[in-house]
Amino acid sequence: MKTPFAITLDAGSSLLNKTGSWRTERPVYLDRLPPCNHACPAGENIQQWLYLTEEGRYAEAWRQIMDDNPFPAVMGRVCYHPCEVSCNRGQLDEAVGINAVERFLGDQALINEWQMEAGAPTGKRVMVVGAGPGGLAAAYHLRRMGHEVTVYDASPQAGGMVRYGIPKYRMPREKLRAEVARIEQMGADLQLNTRIDDVIAARDEGKFDAVFLSIGAQLPKRVDIKVNGELPVLDAAIVLRNTELEEPTGLRGQVVVYGGGNTAIDVARSAVRLGAKSATVVVFEAREHMPAHEFEVKEAREEGVELICLRAIREVNGNQVTLEKLVPSEGRWPQPTGQFETITADVVVQALGQNVQTDLVDTISGIKVAEGAVQVGTDMQTGCPGVFAGGDMIPSERTVTTSIGHGKKAARNIDAYLRGITYDAAEQHELVTFDMLNTWYYSDAPRTVRPMLSVMRRQSGFAEIVGNIDQDNATFEARRCMSCGNCFECDNCYGVCPDNAVNKLGPGMRFKFKYDYCKGCGLCVSECPCGAIKMTPEEI
Amino acid sequence: MPQIPESHQKVRFYQTGTLTVGNRLLDAEHRSVQGTMDRSNSLDSGHRACQGCGEALGARFAIDAAMRATNNQLIAANATGCLEVFTTPYPETAWSIPWIHSLFGNAAAVGAGIAAALKAKGREDVRVIAQGGDGGTTDIGFGCLSGMFDRNDDVLYICYNNEAYMNTGVQRSSATPGGARTATTMPVGKDPGNAFNTGKSVPLIAMAHLIPYVATASVHDLHDLEHKVTKAMGIHGARYIELFVPCPLGWGSKPSDTVKISRLAVECGLYPLIEAEHGELTGVTKIRRQVPVGEYLKLQRRFAHVLKPANAHQLEQLQAIANRNIKKFSLIDEQGGQE
Ligand SMILES: Cc1cc2nc3c(=O)[nH]c(=O)nc-3n(C[C@H](O)[C@H](O)[C@H](O)COP(=O)(O)OP(=O)(O)OC[C@H]3O[C@@H](n4cnc5c(N)ncnc54)[C@H](O)[C@@H]3O)c2cc1C
Ligand SMILES: Cc1ncc(C[n+]2csc(CCOP(=O)(O)OP(=O)(O)O)c2C)c(N)n1
Ligand code: SF4
Ligand code: SF4
Ligand code: SF4
Ligand SMILES: [Mg+2]
């Protein structure tokens, strides 16, 4: 080898020097579980559909929701969005407006008539009792898996409490109808006006291979109120059902509603819309402990609903309602004081919740009922093999989304049951907490506020009160998402490595470490905005 | 003074704007050189810098940007120091550009000579960078540097400021901040560490030479850094850029904190990011989320004594320096931060 004067070695590249041997810890890419996904009762992959929305890929984003939840347009209106409560961005400025984006996508699907397809036929038949969100979600997922499904419901229309409980001004019926129709188009057979009284007989008669029960909680709870006189005392569930059926509701004059939950608020707000002179909600709990959601209480008050907290209705004399004052206590419930006052009423509505009509299951051998709810295993199966249950009838949060989550989980387990296998849920990734993020990198961006109908128009009819956000705002809101725990290709790791030990694989392909050279400094982990890299000890 | 540097495109709808290295939602023209798959990797893998070395990072950032700006027609002269030692242990080199090692103190002169030679050969397309550490720049190389400025030689000089002589074991330089521990300014006595009211600001001295372009930049703000290097390469004559490059070894910091420390140095006001043309200040990078200097100091063992109650006066002195910078360079808008 000929080298110039005074040079004894050929020049070589530093690439010969494998600095990877210095390392005691190695960075690895991983997908962590974002808290929004974790909190969604229907198990939606929110981070992923926001990611797609950011790029304007609305149809793909919608399909991503549909993998878990067949009701995006309903969700975007009635879901209490626990995802937003746990959204990491809430600790930076304000939570991402996940629910508003979901509604935008749900409505886009209805406008563009996006449709999902049924799976290849399996020849198995499933009977679903109850066309509420739980039953319909199960039917949808079972159709996607290719099973034949018949859904029976005693009511004239599908939707369960979403139709006969939740008032129109929060849940316009045409959206619900359209999302139900999509499930029917997938081949689910809906048998309305059909009450099932004997589940096993119906199953055998219809030659069904499995059953999913989601009959909800329909029986109004009541407390005994001594009534001297003629003052009507009604039940919230019935009042709301009649509102839906456009039957006389009995809401008139000075309406007093008893209860502190969302149902009480819904009745009071319906009364305002039906032209009642006043609507007063008598609440057992202190204001801050009311079970109703804060935003609903706020909206109700804007519409003129009055609240009287820490009161119990004791008796009714003529049109005078006697209230006993209560005081908060250390224990769970406020305590009576022996001090009374009266208010005037033309009608009292009890809104104290509903019980499950358990006589339907009493005849099925093996099913256990405890504390008024049907007991199921982690596979959603009751004590009777092949009979599964979910929604409000089992111990649960009693929300639309929880019921939908039950429907999905039940469908997966029914599918496994029909195939003679057991369903193993994929192992969950570790949760991303706020301290795993490097929030320096996120642009400051305030949350988009959804338009609201004016109070005047709210008081005079059942028009939907919360407006849609437009496409720009939906995209903007999606882009506020920090993509917790899931790489969004920001190139930071590729950029900040002092050793050029990260390979960029190209759009959509993510990155790869060159472990031959990575010294294990951990800069990529520190500077990854979303916590999608972690250091793990090197085996030495 | 422009309120928003051109390097920071304010794209309201884009998740991270231009704060991250790349952003899949931005147009290609707003992405950084470092975010591209075909960046030149002028300083490649296999070099022997410590884990998390800010100097190694800053050098790739700066030279890749200069390569892009000059269509890869670039020669660099490099003073003795870590950047030279860790990249070129004979016979290996981590540089993928034409590169020459000068002496410790004469990188500016060697750069000037290369520029003169290229001019004589009529190769105006080839551009020259001279670079070195703060010791090689502010101390021993200072005469050559001032001469290069004085003659307005067509060279961009990049100083990698890690605030001491790192390669020989962390001795004090005239860029070492007050209070900092080095091997020659030990934390003993009632004013431990480096003496306050000593040292010099070479960026301000460079401005006093009225050269076409002077800037400071930091490894935490890549878009700003690339913007400044690109701008400098678009100008002929003597140019000076000082990069703030944390040194985990010399500063006693975690290798994984290098970028964070740079960020905090700028956000607390101790290291202002400025631009000047022909002696006039033309731009400052505003502080986005101001922090007290303690947040910056506490990540570095060289300042550990400053945070002890007995030395509260030193902490106050450092905060006073930061406050003075914030005022002098208007680093914070009346209404608040940058956004
Ligand atoms: C006024 C009100 C407002 C609410 N607001 C919200 C809200 O905003 N957000 C939210 O998340 N949740 C809300 N909820 C709760 C939510 O509506 C329920 O948790 C959810 O609808 C339960 O779904 P499900 O499928 O279990 O039962 P349901 O929705 O109750 O559906 C059960 C269905 O089964 C049918 N059925 C019952 N027995 C039989 C039988 N023997 N044969 C055939 N069919 C039968 C019923 O007709 C009904 O259609 C509200 C509830 C009420 C009452
Ligand atoms: C004339 C001369 N004196 C001293 C040295 C020894 N020496 C080599 S590198 C160095 C320190 C370099 O410090 P700096 O320029 O700040 O670069 P850093 O290593 O910190 O990046 C010294 C003193 C030398 N090479 N030449
Ligand atoms: S920032 Fe995005 S990924 Fe993170 S919790 Fe919120 S919605 Fe989910
Ligand atoms: S730093 Fe950016 S590109 Fe790298 S893993 Fe994290 S999100 Fe993905
Ligand atoms: S001593 Fe400092 S400057 Fe030198 S290689 Fe190590 S970290 Fe980099
Ligand atoms: Mg130095």
Coordinates of C-alpha atoms in Angstrom, one line a residue, chain B residues 104 133-142 145 159 161-165 171-178 182 184-185 194-195 197-203 205 240 242:
Chain B
F104 CA -5.1 25.5 18.7
G133 CA -14.0 25.8 21.0
D134 CA -14.4 28.8 23.3
G135 CA -10.8 28.4 24.5
G136 CA -9.5 28.4 21.0
T137 CA -11.7 31.3 20.1
T138 CA -12.0 33.7 23.0
D139 CA -8.5 33.2 24.4
I140 CA -5.7 31.8 22.4
G141 CA -7.2 32.3 18.9
F142 CA -8.6 35.7 19.7
L145 CA -10.1 36.0 14.9
C159 CA -17.4 29.0 18.1
N161 CA -19.1 27.5 23.4
N162 CA -19.0 25.0 26.2
E163 CA -17.6 27.6 28.6
A164 CA -14.3 26.0 29.4
Y165 CA -11.3 24.1 28.1
Q171 CA -10.0 24.6 32.8
R172 CA -11.4 28.1 32.9
S173 CA -11.7 30.2 29.7
S174 CA -12.7 33.8 29.2
A175 CA -16.2 32.4 28.4
T176 CA -16.6 30.6 31.7
P177 CA -19.5 32.2 33.6
G178 CA -19.2 33.7 37.1
T182 CA -13.7 24.4 36.7
T184 CA -8.9 26.0 37.9
T185 CA -11.7 27.8 39.6
N194 CA -15.1 31.5 38.7
A195 CA -14.9 35.1 39.7
N197 CA -17.1 40.4 36.4
T198 CA -14.4 38.7 34.4
G199 CA -14.4 37.3 30.9
K200 CA -15.7 38.7 27.7
S201 CA -18.6 38.5 25.2
V202 CA -17.1 37.7 21.8
P203 CA -20.4 38.2 20.0
I205 CA -16.8 42.3 20.4
Y240 CA -19.4 34.9 13.4
E242 CA -21.5 31.3 18.6

